[in-house]
Short mmCIF file of N, CA and C in Angstrom, two decimals:
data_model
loop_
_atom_site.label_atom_id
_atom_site.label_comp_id
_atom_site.label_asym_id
_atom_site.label_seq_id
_atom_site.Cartn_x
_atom_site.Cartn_y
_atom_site.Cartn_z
N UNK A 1 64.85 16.03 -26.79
CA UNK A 1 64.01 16.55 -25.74
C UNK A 1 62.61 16.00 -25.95
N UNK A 2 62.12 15.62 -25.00
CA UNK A 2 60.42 15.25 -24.81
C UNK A 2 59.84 16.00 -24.06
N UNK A 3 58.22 16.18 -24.16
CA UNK A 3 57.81 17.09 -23.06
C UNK A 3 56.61 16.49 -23.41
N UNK A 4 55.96 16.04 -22.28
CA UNK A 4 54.82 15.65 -21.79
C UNK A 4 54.03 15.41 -20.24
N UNK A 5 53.26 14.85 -19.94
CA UNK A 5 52.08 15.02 -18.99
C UNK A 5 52.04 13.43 -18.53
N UNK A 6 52.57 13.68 -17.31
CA UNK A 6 52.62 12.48 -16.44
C UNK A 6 51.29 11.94 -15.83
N UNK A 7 50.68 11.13 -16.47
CA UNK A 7 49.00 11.40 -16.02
C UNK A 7 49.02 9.02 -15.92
N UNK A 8 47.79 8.89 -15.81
CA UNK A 8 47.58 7.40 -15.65
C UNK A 8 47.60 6.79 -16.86
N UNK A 9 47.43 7.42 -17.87
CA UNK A 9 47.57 6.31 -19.20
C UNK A 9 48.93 5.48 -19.39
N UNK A 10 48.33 4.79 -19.97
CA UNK A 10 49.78 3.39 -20.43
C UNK A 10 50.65 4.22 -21.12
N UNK A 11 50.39 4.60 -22.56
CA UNK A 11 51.12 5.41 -23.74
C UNK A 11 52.01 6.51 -23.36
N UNK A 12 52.63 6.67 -21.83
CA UNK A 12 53.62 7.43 -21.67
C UNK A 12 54.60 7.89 -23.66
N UNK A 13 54.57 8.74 -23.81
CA UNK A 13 56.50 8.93 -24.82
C UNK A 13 57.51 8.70 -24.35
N UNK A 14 58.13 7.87 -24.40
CA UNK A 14 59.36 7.76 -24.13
C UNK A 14 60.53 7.78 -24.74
N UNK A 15 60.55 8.15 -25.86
CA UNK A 15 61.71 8.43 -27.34
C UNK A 15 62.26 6.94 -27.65
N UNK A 16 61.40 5.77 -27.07
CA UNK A 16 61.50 4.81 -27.49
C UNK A 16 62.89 3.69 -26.25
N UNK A 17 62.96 4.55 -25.22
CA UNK A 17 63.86 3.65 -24.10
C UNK A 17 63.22 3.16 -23.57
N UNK A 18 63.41 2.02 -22.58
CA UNK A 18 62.59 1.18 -21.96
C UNK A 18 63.12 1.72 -20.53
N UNK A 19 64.16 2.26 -20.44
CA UNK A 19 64.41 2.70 -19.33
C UNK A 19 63.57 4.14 -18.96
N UNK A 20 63.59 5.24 -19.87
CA UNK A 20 62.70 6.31 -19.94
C UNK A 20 61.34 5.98 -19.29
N UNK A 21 60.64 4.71 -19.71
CA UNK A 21 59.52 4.26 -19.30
C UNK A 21 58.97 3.47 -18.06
N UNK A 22 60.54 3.07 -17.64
CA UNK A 22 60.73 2.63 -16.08
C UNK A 22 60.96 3.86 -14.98
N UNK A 23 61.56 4.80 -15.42
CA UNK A 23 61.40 6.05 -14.75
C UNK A 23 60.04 6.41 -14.36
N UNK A 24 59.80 7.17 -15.77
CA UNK A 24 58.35 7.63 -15.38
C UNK A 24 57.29 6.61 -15.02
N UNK A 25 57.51 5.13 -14.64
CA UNK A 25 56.14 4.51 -13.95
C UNK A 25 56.83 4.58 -12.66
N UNK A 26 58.09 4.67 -12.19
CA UNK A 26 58.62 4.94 -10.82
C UNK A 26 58.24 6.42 -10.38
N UNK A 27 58.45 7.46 -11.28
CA UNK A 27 57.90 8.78 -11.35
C UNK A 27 56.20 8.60 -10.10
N UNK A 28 55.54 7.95 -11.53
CA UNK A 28 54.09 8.29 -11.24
C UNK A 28 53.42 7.50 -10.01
N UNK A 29 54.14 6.34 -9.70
CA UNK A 29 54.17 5.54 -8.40
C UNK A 29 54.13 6.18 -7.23
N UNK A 30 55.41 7.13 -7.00
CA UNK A 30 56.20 8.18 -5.88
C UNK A 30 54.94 8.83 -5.93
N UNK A 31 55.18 9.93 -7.04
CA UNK A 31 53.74 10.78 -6.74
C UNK A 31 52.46 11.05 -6.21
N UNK A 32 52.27 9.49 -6.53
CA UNK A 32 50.58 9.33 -6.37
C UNK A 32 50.46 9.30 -4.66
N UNK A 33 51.48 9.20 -4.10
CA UNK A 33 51.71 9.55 -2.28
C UNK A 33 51.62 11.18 -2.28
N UNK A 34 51.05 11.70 -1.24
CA UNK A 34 50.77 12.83 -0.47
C UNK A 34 51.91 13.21 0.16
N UNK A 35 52.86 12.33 0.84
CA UNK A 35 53.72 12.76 1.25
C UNK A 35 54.97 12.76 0.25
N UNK A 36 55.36 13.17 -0.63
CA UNK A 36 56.84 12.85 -1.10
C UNK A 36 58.38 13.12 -0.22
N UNK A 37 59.11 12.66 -0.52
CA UNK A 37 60.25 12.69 0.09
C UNK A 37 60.88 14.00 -0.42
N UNK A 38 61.65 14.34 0.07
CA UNK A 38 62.82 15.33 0.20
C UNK A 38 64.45 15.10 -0.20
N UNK A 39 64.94 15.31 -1.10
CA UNK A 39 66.37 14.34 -1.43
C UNK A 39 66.19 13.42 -2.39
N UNK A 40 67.11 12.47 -2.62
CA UNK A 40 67.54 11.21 -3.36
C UNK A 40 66.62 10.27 -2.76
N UNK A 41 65.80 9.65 -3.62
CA UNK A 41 65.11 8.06 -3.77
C UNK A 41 66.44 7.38 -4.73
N UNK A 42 66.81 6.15 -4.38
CA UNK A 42 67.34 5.25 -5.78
C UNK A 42 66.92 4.28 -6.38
N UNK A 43 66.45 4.08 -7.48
CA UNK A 43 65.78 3.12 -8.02
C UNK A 43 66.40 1.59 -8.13
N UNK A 44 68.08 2.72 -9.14
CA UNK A 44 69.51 1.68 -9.33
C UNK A 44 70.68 2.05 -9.27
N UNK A 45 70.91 2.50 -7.52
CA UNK A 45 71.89 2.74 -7.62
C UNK A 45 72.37 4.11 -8.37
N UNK A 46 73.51 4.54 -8.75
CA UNK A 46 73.95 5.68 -9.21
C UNK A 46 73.54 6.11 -10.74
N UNK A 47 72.92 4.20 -11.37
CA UNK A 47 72.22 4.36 -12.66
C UNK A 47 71.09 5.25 -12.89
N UNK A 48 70.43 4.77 -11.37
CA UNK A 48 68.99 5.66 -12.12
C UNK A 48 68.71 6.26 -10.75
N UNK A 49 68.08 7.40 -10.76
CA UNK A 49 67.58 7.74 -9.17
C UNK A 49 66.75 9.02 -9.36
N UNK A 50 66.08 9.52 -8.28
CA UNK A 50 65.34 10.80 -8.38
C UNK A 50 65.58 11.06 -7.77
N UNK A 51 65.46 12.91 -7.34
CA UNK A 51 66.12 13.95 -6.72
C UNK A 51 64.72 14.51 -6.82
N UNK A 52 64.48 14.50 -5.33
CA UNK A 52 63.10 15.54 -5.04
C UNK A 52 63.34 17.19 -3.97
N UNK A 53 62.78 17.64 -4.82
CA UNK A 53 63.83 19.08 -4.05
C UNK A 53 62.24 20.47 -4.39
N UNK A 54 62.72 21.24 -3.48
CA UNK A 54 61.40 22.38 -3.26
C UNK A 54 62.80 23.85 -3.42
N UNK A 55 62.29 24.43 -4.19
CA UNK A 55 63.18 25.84 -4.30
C UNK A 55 62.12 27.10 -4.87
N UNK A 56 62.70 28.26 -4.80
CA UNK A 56 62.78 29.14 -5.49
C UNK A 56 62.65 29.65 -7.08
N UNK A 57 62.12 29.90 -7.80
CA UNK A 57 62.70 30.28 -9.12
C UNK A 57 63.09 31.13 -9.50
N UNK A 58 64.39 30.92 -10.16
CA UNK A 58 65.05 32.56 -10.17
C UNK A 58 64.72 33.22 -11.68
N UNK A 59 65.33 34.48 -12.47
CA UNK A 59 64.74 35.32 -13.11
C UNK A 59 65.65 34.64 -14.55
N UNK A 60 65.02 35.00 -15.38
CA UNK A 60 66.03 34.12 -16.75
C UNK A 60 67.34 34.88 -16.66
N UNK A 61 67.60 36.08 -16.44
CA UNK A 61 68.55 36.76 -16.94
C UNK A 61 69.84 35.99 -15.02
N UNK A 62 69.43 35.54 -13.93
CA UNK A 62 69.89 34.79 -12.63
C UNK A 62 70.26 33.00 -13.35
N UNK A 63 69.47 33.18 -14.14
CA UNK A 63 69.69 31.43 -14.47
C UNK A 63 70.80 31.26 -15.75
N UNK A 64 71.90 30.20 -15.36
CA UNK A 64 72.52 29.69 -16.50
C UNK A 64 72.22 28.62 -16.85
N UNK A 65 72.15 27.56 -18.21
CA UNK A 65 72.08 26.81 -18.80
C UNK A 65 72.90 26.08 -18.82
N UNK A 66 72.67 24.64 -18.33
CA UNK A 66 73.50 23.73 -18.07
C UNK A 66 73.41 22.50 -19.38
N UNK A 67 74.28 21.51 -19.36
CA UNK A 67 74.35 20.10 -20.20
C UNK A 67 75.19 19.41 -19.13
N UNK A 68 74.50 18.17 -19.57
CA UNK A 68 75.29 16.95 -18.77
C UNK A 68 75.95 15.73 -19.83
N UNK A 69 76.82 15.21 -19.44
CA UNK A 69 77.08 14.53 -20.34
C UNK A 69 77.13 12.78 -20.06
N UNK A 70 76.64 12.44 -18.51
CA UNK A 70 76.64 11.21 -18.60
C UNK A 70 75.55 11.01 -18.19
N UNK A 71 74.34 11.46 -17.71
CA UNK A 71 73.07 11.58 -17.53
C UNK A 71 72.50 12.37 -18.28
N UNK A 72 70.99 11.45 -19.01
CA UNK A 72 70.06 12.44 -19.43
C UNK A 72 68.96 12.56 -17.82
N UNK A 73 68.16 13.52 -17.93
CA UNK A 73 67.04 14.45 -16.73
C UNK A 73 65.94 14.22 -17.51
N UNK A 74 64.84 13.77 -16.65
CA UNK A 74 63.62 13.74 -16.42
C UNK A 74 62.90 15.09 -15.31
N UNK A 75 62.43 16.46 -15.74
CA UNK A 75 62.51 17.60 -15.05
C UNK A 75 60.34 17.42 -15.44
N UNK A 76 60.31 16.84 -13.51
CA UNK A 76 58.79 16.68 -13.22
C UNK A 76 58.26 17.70 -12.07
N UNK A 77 57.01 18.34 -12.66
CA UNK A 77 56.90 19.68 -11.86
C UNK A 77 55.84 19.21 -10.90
N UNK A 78 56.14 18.90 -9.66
CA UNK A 78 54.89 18.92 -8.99
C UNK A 78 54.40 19.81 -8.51
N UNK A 79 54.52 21.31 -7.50
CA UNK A 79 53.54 22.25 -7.63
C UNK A 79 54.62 23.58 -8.16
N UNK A 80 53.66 24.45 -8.15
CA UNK A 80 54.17 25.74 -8.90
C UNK A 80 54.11 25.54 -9.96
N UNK A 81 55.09 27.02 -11.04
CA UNK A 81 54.96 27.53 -12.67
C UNK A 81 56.34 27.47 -12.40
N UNK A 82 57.15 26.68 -13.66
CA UNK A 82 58.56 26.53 -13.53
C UNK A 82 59.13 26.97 -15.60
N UNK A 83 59.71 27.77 -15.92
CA UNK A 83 59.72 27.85 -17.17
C UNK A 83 61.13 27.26 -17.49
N UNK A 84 61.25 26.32 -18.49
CA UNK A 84 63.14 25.87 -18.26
C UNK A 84 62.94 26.24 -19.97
N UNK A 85 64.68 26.71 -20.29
CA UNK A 85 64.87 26.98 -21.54
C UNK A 85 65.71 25.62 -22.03
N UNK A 86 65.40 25.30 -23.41
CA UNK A 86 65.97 24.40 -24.11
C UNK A 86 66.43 24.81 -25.74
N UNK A 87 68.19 24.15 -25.94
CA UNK A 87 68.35 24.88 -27.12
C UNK A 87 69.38 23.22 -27.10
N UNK A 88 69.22 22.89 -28.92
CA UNK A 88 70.47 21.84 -29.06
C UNK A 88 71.56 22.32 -29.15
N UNK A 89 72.92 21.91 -28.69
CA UNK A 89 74.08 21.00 -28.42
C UNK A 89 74.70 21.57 -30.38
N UNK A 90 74.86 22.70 -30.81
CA UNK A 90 75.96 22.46 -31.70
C UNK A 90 77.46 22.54 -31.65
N UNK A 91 77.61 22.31 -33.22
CA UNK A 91 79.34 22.30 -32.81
C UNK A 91 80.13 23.63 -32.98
N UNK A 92 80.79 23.86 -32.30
CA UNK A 92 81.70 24.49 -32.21
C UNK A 92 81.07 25.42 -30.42
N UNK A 93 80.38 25.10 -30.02
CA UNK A 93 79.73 26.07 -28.43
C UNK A 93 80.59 25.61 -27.91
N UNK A 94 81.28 26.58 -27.19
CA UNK A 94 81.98 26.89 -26.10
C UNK A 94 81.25 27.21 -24.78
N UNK A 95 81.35 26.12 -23.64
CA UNK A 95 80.83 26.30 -22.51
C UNK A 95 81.46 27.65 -21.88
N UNK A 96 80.56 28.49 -21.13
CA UNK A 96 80.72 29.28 -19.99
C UNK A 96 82.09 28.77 -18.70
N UNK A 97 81.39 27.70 -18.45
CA UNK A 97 81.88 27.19 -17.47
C UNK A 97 82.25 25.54 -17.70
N UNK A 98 83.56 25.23 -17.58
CA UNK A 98 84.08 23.63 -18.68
C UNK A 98 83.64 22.75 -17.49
N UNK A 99 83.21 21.40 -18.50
CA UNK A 99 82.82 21.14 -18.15
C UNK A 99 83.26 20.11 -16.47
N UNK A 100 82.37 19.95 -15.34
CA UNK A 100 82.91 19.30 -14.48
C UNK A 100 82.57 18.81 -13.91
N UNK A 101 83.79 17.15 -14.25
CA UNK A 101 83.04 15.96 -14.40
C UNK A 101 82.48 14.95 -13.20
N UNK A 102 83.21 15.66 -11.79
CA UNK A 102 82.61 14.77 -10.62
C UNK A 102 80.78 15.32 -10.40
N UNK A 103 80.56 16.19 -10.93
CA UNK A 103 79.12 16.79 -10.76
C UNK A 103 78.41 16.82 -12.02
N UNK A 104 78.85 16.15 -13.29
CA UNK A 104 78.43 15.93 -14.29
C UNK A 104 77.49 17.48 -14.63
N UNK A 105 78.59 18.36 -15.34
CA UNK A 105 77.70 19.34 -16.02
C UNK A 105 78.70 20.61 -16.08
N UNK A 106 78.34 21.27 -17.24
CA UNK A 106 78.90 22.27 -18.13
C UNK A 106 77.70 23.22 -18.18
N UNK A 107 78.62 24.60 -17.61
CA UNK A 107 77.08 25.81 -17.94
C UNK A 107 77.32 26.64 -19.22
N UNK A 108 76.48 27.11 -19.54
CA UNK A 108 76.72 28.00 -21.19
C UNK A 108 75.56 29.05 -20.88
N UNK A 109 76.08 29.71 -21.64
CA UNK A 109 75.13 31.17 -21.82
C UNK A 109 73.80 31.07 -22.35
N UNK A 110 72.81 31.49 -22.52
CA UNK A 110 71.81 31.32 -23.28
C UNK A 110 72.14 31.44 -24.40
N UNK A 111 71.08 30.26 -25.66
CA UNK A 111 71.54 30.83 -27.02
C UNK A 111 70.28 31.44 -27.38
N UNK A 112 70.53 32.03 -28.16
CA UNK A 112 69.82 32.97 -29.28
C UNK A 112 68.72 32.35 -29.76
N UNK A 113 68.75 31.07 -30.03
CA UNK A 113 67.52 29.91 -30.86
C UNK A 113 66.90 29.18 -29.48
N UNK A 114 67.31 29.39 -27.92
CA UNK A 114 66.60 29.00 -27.21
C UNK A 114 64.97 29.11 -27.17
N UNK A 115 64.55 27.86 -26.79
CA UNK A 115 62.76 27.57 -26.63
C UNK A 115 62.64 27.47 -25.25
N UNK A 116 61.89 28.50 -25.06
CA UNK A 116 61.40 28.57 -23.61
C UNK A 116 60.09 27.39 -23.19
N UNK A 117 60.18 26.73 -22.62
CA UNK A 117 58.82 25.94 -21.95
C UNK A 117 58.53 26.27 -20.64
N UNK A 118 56.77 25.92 -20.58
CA UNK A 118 56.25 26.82 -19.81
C UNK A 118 55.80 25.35 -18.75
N UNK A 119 56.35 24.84 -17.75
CA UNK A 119 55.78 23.70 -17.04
C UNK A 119 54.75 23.62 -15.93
N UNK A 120 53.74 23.71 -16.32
CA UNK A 120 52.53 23.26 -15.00
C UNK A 120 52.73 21.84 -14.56
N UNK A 121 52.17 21.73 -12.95
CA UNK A 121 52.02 20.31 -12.30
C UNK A 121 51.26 19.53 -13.26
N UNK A 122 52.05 18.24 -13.24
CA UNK A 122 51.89 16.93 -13.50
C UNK A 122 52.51 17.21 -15.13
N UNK A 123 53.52 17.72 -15.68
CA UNK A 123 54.17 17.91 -16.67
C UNK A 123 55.43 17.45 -16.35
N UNK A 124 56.44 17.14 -17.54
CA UNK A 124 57.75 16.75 -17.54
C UNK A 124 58.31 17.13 -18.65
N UNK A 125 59.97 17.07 -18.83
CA UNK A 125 60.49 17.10 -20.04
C UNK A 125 61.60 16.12 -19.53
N UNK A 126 61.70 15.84 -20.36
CA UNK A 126 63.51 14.93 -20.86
C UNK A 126 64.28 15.81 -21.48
N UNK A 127 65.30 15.80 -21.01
CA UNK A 127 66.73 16.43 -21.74
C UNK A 127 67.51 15.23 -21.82
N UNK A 128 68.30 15.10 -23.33
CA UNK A 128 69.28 14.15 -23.47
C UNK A 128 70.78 14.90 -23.13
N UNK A 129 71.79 13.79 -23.14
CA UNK A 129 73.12 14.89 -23.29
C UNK A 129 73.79 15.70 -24.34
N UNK A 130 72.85 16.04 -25.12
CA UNK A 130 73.30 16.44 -26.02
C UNK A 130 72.55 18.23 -26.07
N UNK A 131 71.11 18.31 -25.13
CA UNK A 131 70.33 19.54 -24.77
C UNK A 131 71.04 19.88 -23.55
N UNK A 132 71.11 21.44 -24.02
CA UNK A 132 71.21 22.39 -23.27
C UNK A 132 70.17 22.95 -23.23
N UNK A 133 69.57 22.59 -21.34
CA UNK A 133 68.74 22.92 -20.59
C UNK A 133 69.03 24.17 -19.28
N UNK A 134 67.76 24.61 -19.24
CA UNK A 134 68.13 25.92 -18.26
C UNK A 134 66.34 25.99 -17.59
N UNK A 135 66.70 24.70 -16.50
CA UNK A 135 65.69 24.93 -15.88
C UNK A 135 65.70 25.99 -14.41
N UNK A 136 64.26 25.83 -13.92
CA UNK A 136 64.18 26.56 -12.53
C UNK A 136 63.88 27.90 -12.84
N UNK A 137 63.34 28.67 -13.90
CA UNK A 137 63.19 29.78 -14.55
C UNK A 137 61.90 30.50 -13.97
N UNK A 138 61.57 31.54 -12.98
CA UNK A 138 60.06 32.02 -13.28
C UNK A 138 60.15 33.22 -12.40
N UNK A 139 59.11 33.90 -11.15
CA UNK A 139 59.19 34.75 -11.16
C UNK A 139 59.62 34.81 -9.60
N UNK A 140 60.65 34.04 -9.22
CA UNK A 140 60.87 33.94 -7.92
C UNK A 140 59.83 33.18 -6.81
N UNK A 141 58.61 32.52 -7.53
CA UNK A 141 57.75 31.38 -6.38
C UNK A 141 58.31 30.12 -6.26
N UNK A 142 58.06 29.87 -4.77
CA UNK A 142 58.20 28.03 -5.09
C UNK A 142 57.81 27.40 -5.85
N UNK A 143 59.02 26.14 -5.94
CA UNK A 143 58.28 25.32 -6.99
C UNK A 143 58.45 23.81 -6.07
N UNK A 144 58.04 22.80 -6.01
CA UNK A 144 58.78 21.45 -6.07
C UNK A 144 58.49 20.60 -6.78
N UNK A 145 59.30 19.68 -7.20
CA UNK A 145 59.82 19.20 -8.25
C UNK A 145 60.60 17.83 -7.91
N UNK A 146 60.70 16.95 -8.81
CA UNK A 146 61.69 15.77 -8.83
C UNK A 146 62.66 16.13 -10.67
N UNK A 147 63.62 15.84 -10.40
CA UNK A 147 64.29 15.90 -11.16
C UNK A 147 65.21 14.09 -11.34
N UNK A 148 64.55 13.23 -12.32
CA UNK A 148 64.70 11.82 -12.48
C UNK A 148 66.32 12.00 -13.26
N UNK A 149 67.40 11.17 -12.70
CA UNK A 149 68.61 10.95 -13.29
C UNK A 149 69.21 9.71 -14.21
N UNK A 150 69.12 9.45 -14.65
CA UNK A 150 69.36 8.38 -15.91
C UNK A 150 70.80 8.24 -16.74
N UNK A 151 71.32 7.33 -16.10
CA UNK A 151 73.08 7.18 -16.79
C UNK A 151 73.13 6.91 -18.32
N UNK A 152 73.84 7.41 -19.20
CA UNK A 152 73.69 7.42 -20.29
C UNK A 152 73.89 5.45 -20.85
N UNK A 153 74.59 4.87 -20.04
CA UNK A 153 74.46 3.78 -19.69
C UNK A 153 73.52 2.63 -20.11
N UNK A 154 72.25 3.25 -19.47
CA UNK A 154 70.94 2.67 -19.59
C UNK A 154 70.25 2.87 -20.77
N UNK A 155 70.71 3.45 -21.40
CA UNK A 155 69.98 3.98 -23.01
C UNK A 155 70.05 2.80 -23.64
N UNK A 156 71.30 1.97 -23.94
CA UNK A 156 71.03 0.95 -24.69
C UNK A 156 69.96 -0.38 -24.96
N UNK A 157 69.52 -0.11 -23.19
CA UNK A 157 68.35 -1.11 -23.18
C UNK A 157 67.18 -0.67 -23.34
#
């Protein structure tokens, strides 16, 4: 997991992908428009793409915790307070809900060692497939948001 602040400097974090770092300058590109889109932008195809979407936030105890396993998420807050929980991927967790694979994702219960993060605009986190994430968390205000998709695929480069 990464968590940082999508702002104009070069020195983005990127846990060291070059793809991570092609995201977020596609990220900060989109943004810097007034108008953003609504839906799917694609960068590459089913490899890489963003999902820009305006919702609700529901209450922690309404939200389940999801993992994906062939995409890691880029979760970028543009307005509103969005709190997403993050806990690692051990062995022996048994998903809630198994996992399923045309929609890439498995839900699980909250764990016990979950870290809550607290996301203001122009913030992000990365989840790999290996975090179990439980975003969209707060007190029922809008939020909107892009949520960047990344095929596990692309990691190697």
């Amino acid at each position: 997991m990464i968590l940082g602040l999508l702002s104009g400097e070069n020195d983005l974090p990127k846990g060291g992908y070059s793809v991570i770092e092609e995201a977020l300058q596609a990220l900060r590109q989109l943004t810097e428009n007034k108008e953003l889109p609504e839906g799917r932008v694609e960068l590459r195809g089913d490899l890489l793409y963003i999902n820009f979407m305006s919702f609700d936030t529901k209450s922690q105890e309404e939200q389940a915790a999801e993992k994906h396993e062939q995409y890691l998420d880029i979760h970028y807050l543009i307005e509103g307070a969005e709190r997403i929980g993050w806990s690692p991927l051990e062995a022996g967790m048994i998903p809630s809900q198994p996992y399923n694979e045309a929609d890439d994702f498995a839900l699980y219960a909250p764990q016990a060692d979950e870290q809550l993060l607290s996301l203001k605009p122009g913030m992000y986190a990365v989840f790999f497939p290996d975090d179990i994430h439980r975003p969209g968390m707060g007190d029922g205000s809008p939020i909107k948001k892009a949520v960047v998709k990344i095929h596990k695929a692309l990691l190697a480069n």
